[in-house]
Coordinates of C-alpha atoms and ligand atoms in Angstrom, one line a residue:
M269 CA 165.1 164.1 234.9
I270 CA 166.4 166.1 231.9
D271 CA 169.6 163.6 231.6
L272 CA 167.0 160.5 232.1
M273 CA 165.1 161.8 228.9
C274 CA 168.3 162.4 226.9
T275 CA 169.4 159.0 227.8
Y276 CA 166.1 157.4 226.7
N277 CA 166.0 159.7 223.4
S278 CA 169.3 158.4 222.3
I279 CA 168.6 154.8 223.3
K280 CA 164.9 155.2 221.1
N281 CA 167.3 156.6 218.2
L282 CA 168.7 153.5 218.0
I283 CA 165.4 151.3 218.1
N284 CA 163.6 151.5 214.9
K285 CA 162.1 149.1 212.6
D286 CA 165.3 148.3 210.8
F287 CA 167.9 148.5 213.4
S288 CA 168.7 148.1 217.2
F289 CA 170.7 146.4 219.3
L290 CA 170.1 143.6 222.1
L291 CA 172.3 143.0 225.4
C292 CA 174.9 140.0 225.2
P293 CA 174.1 137.6 228.1
S294 CA 178.1 137.1 228.5
C295 CA 179.2 140.6 228.7
Q296 CA 176.0 142.8 228.8
G297 CA 177.4 144.5 225.8
G298 CA 175.3 145.8 222.8
V299 CA 174.9 143.3 220.0
R300 CA 173.7 144.7 216.7
F301 CA 170.2 143.6 215.7
S302 CA 168.5 143.7 212.6
R303 CA 165.5 142.0 211.2
D304 CA 167.5 139.6 209.3
C305 CA 168.9 138.2 212.4
F306 CA 165.3 136.2 212.7
P307 CA 166.1 134.0 209.4
K308 CA 169.7 133.5 210.5
F309 CA 168.8 132.5 213.7
F310 CA 165.9 130.0 212.2
G311 CA 168.6 128.7 209.7
G312 CA 170.8 127.9 212.8
E313 CA 173.1 130.7 212.8
E314 CA 174.8 132.1 216.1
I315 CA 175.6 135.8 216.6
L316 CA 179.1 136.5 217.5
C317 CA 179.3 139.0 220.3
N318 CA 181.7 141.7 219.1
N319 CA 182.4 142.8 222.4
C320 CA 183.4 139.9 224.3
A321 CA 183.7 137.4 221.2
K322 CA 181.6 134.8 222.4
N323 CA 179.1 133.1 220.6
T324 CA 175.1 133.5 221.5
N325 CA 172.0 133.1 219.8
L326 CA 168.9 135.5 219.0
Y327 CA 166.7 133.8 221.4
H328 CA 169.2 134.4 224.6
L329 CA 170.0 137.9 223.2
F330 CA 166.2 138.7 223.3
L331 CA 165.7 137.0 226.5
N332 CA 168.7 138.7 228.2
T333 CA 167.5 142.0 227.2
L334 CA 163.9 141.6 228.4
K335 CA 165.3 140.5 231.8
N336 CA 167.7 143.4 232.1
S337 CA 166.5 145.7 235.2
H338 CA 167.1 149.2 233.1
F339 CA 164.0 150.4 232.5
F340 CA 164.8 151.7 229.1
L341 CA 166.7 148.5 228.0
N342 CA 164.5 146.2 229.1
K343 CA 161.8 147.9 226.6
I344 CA 164.1 147.2 223.6
P345 CA 162.4 143.7 222.9
I346 CA 159.0 145.2 223.0
F347 CA 159.7 147.4 219.8
I348 CA 161.2 144.5 218.4
A349 CA 157.9 142.4 219.2
G350 CA 156.0 145.2 217.4
Y351 CA 155.2 147.9 219.9
E352 CA 155.8 151.5 218.6
E353 CA 156.5 155.0 220.4
A354 CA 155.3 158.3 219.6
F355 CA 157.1 161.6 220.7
F356 CA 155.4 164.9 220.5
K357 CA 155.3 168.3 222.4
F358 CA 152.5 170.3 223.7
R359 CA 151.8 173.5 225.8
I360 CA 149.8 174.0 228.9
E361 CA 149.0 176.8 230.8
E362 CA 148.6 176.7 234.5
N363 CA 144.9 176.2 235.9
S364 CA 143.6 175.2 232.6
I365 CA 142.2 172.2 230.7
I366 CA 143.7 170.8 227.4
Q367 CA 142.5 167.7 225.4
I368 CA 145.0 166.0 223.8
R369 CA 144.2 163.4 220.9
F370 CA 146.8 161.2 220.4
E371 CA 145.4 160.6 216.7
D372 CA 146.6 164.2 216.1
Y373 CA 150.0 163.1 216.8
G374 CA 149.9 159.9 214.6
I375 CA 149.1 157.3 216.9
P376 CA 146.4 155.2 215.1
T377 CA 142.8 155.2 216.5
N378 CA 142.1 152.1 218.8
S379 CA 145.6 151.5 219.2
R380 CA 146.3 150.1 222.6
I381 CA 148.0 152.6 225.0
I382 CA 150.6 150.8 227.1
N383 CA 152.5 153.8 228.8
I384 CA 152.3 157.6 228.6
N385 CA 155.1 159.6 229.9
Y386 CA 154.7 163.4 230.7
T387 CA 157.8 165.5 231.2
S388 CA 157.8 169.2 232.0
G389 CA 160.2 171.1 229.8
G390 CA 159.7 174.4 231.5
P391 CA 159.7 177.3 231.8
S392 CA 157.4 176.7 234.4
F393 CA 156.5 173.8 236.8
I394 CA 153.5 172.7 235.5
Q395 CA 152.5 168.8 235.9
P396 CA 149.5 168.0 233.9
I397 CA 146.8 165.9 235.8
E398 CA 144.7 163.6 234.0
I399 CA 140.9 164.1 234.5
H400 CA 138.5 161.5 234.4
G401 CA 134.5 161.2 234.9
N402 CA 132.7 160.0 238.0
N403 CA 133.6 156.2 237.0
V404 CA 137.1 155.2 236.5
P405 CA 138.0 151.8 234.6
L406 CA 140.6 149.9 236.4
R407 CA 142.3 149.9 232.7
R408 CA 141.0 152.7 230.9
R409 CA 143.2 153.5 227.7
G410 CA 141.1 155.9 225.3
N411 CA 142.8 157.7 222.2
V412 CA 141.9 161.1 224.3
V413 CA 143.1 162.3 227.4
N414 CA 141.8 165.7 229.0
L415 CA 144.5 167.2 231.4
Y416 CA 144.8 170.0 233.8
G417 CA 147.8 172.0 234.4
V418 CA 148.8 172.0 237.9
P419 CA 151.6 174.6 239.5
I420 CA 154.2 172.8 241.2
V421 CA 156.4 175.0 243.2
N422 CA 159.6 173.7 243.5
S423 CA 162.1 176.1 243.1
E424 CA 163.2 179.1 244.8
E425 CA 163.8 181.1 241.3
E426 CA 161.0 183.6 240.8
I427 CA 159.1 182.3 237.7
T428 CA 156.8 184.3 235.8
E429 CA 155.8 182.4 233.0
T430 CA 152.3 180.4 233.5
Y431 CA 153.1 177.8 230.9
S432 CA 155.0 174.6 230.6
D433 CA 156.1 172.7 227.4
I434 CA 155.2 169.4 228.0
N435 CA 157.3 166.4 226.5
V436 CA 155.4 163.5 225.8
S437 CA 156.1 159.5 225.0
V438 CA 153.4 157.3 224.4
I439 CA 154.2 153.6 223.9
Y440 CA 151.1 151.7 222.0
S441 CA 150.5 148.6 220.4
P442 CA 148.6 149.1 216.9
V443 CA 145.7 146.8 216.9
D444 CA 146.0 144.7 214.0
V445 CA 142.4 143.4 213.4
D446 CA 143.1 141.3 210.6
D447 CA 145.7 139.3 212.7
I448 CA 144.2 138.0 215.8
A449 CA 147.4 136.1 216.4
R450 CA 149.8 139.0 216.3
D451 CA 147.1 141.1 218.5
S452 CA 147.2 138.5 221.0
L453 CA 151.0 138.3 221.0
M454 CA 151.1 142.3 221.4
R455 CA 148.4 141.7 224.4
A456 CA 150.6 139.1 226.2
F457 CA 153.6 141.6 226.2
Y458 CA 151.2 144.1 227.6
W459 CA 150.2 141.6 230.3
L460 CA 153.7 141.0 230.9
L461 CA 154.4 144.7 231.7
S462 CA 151.4 144.7 234.0
D463 CA 152.6 141.8 236.0
E464 CA 149.5 140.0 234.9
F465 CA 150.9 136.4 234.3
P466 CA 147.9 134.3 233.9
E467 CA 146.5 136.9 231.2
M468 CA 149.8 136.6 229.7
I469 CA 150.2 133.1 229.4
L470 CA 146.4 132.8 227.8
S471 CA 147.2 135.5 225.2
S472 CA 150.4 133.8 224.3
V473 CA 148.8 130.3 224.0
V474 CA 146.0 132.0 221.7
S475 CA 148.8 133.7 219.7
L476 CA 150.7 130.5 219.4
E477 CA 147.7 128.1 218.7
I478 CA 146.4 130.5 216.0
S479 CA 149.8 130.8 214.3
F480 CA 150.1 127.0 214.2
K481 CA 146.6 126.0 212.9
R482 CA 146.9 128.7 210.2
L483 CA 150.2 127.6 209.2
C484 CA 148.9 123.5 209.2
K485 CA 145.8 124.6 207.3
K486 CA 147.9 126.4 204.6
F487 CA 150.2 123.4 204.1
H488 CA 147.3 121.0 204.4
I489 CA 148.4 119.0 207.3
D490 CA 145.9 116.9 209.3
L491 CA 145.7 117.7 212.7
N492 CA 142.8 115.1 213.6
N493 CA 143.9 113.4 216.7
V494 CA 146.7 115.7 217.2
K495 CA 146.9 117.6 220.5
D496 CA 147.4 121.2 220.5
K497 CA 150.8 121.0 222.4
D498 CA 152.0 118.2 219.8
I499 CA 151.2 120.7 216.8
L500 CA 154.7 122.0 216.9
K501 CA 156.3 118.6 216.5
K502 CA 154.1 118.1 213.4
I503 CA 155.3 121.4 212.0
N504 CA 158.9 120.7 212.4
Q505 CA 158.5 117.3 210.8
E506 CA 156.0 118.1 207.9
I507 CA 156.6 121.5 207.5
A508 CA 160.2 122.7 208.3
L509 CA 161.9 119.3 207.1
P510 CA 160.9 119.0 203.6
L511 CA 161.5 122.6 203.4
N512 CA 165.2 121.8 204.4
I513 CA 164.6 124.4 207.5
P514 CA 166.1 123.2 210.9
P515 CA 163.4 122.4 213.5
L516 CA 162.7 125.3 215.8
N517 CA 165.4 125.4 218.4
E518 CA 164.7 122.8 221.2
E519 CA 164.8 125.0 224.0
I520 CA 162.1 127.2 222.7
V521 CA 160.1 124.0 221.8
H522 CA 160.5 122.9 225.8
T523 CA 159.7 126.3 227.0
I524 CA 156.6 126.5 224.6
R525 CA 155.7 123.2 226.1
R526 CA 156.3 124.7 229.6
L527 CA 154.0 127.4 228.7
W528 CA 151.1 125.2 227.3
G529 CA 151.4 123.4 230.7
S530 CA 151.0 126.6 232.6
R531 CA 147.8 127.7 230.3
D532 CA 146.4 124.0 230.9
N533 CA 146.9 124.3 234.7
I534 CA 145.3 127.9 234.6
A535 CA 142.3 126.5 232.6
H536 CA 141.8 123.3 234.2
K537 CA 142.6 124.7 238.0
G538 CA 142.1 128.2 238.0
I539 CA 145.5 128.6 239.2
L540 CA 149.0 129.3 238.2
I541 CA 151.6 126.7 238.7
D542 CA 153.2 126.8 242.0
G543 CA 156.5 129.2 242.2
Y544 CA 155.5 130.7 238.5
S545 CA 158.1 133.5 238.5
R546 CA 158.8 136.7 236.7
E547 CA 161.8 134.9 234.9
S548 CA 159.3 132.2 233.9
A549 CA 156.9 134.5 232.5
Q550 CA 159.9 136.3 230.7
K551 CA 161.1 133.1 229.1
Q552 CA 157.7 131.8 228.3
I553 CA 156.5 135.0 226.4
S554 CA 159.8 135.0 224.4
S555 CA 159.1 131.4 223.4
A556 CA 155.7 132.5 222.2
F557 CA 157.3 135.3 220.3
F558 CA 159.7 133.0 218.4
G559 CA 157.4 130.4 217.9
F560 CA 155.3 133.1 216.2
K561 CA 158.0 134.3 214.1
Y562 CA 159.0 130.6 213.1
C563 CA 155.6 130.1 211.7
E564 CA 156.0 133.6 209.6
F565 CA 159.6 132.4 208.4
L566 CA 157.9 129.0 207.3
E567 CA 155.3 130.7 205.5
K568 CA 157.5 133.2 203.6
K569 CA 160.0 130.2 202.8
A570 CA 157.1 128.2 201.5
N571 CA 155.9 131.3 199.2
R572 CA 159.3 131.3 198.0
S573 CA 159.8 127.9 197.2
P574 CA 159.2 126.7 193.6
T575 CA 157.2 123.4 194.8
N576 CA 154.6 125.5 196.6
Ligands
ZN739 ZN1 179.5 139.7 224.8

């Protein structure tokens, strides 16, 4: 367990807002990622893997990392998308109750808590057990947990101490009340992590729809008689082209169309498309994320352009 925590921490040290790495689809080696990879990708640049010297692109790197079976590695994309993680430590006494308020450890109130990991660091073997009221919502996640320290005997050594220092990692999504598009996208990643694909699809489409329409409004694009799933075509022709920016990568556009089709199936027939797999979900959420980032990129470009 300690080894795993060390691996996790060393990987985590490499993941921050400015620098991380993604896994090359050809050799599975780490390829440096920084925030400026997005403008380069939308400008049509490929990335050369410094391990196997093959060209790849940011979308394939992102998707390949999300698909990786290693628990810690496949979490990198959710941090790139905007999730955050807090590490802290508290001491718990055996057979006693302690209340942990996440905001005391820098996690903003109202954040969506995605995952909590408690790892006992000794000296005693005490496992914190969450206490709840009579009613246990299926998906409760508040900003406070009440924990009871249960002594677990798993050693022949005599341990006289009656406390453990517990290392905690909390993965959370800061809720951005001013940006429903971003919040829906964060929610979509949450649904993906919970294997709730219909909810993931609906949240992804909400995120894209808001992003696309917001961008079109800013550029005074007339969307009358334009079907929602065709808005991206208008964006490519009437916003990207005049700004001299390549249209969004064709593979992503195609996958967004598939995502929209999945959404239509749920909305109109109440069911997922037959054979919808985890792989389809990973591709579709990645395409939604890149669609969202593309809108952000176009908006920033337009703000810098002298004609706007
Ligand atoms: Zn490679």
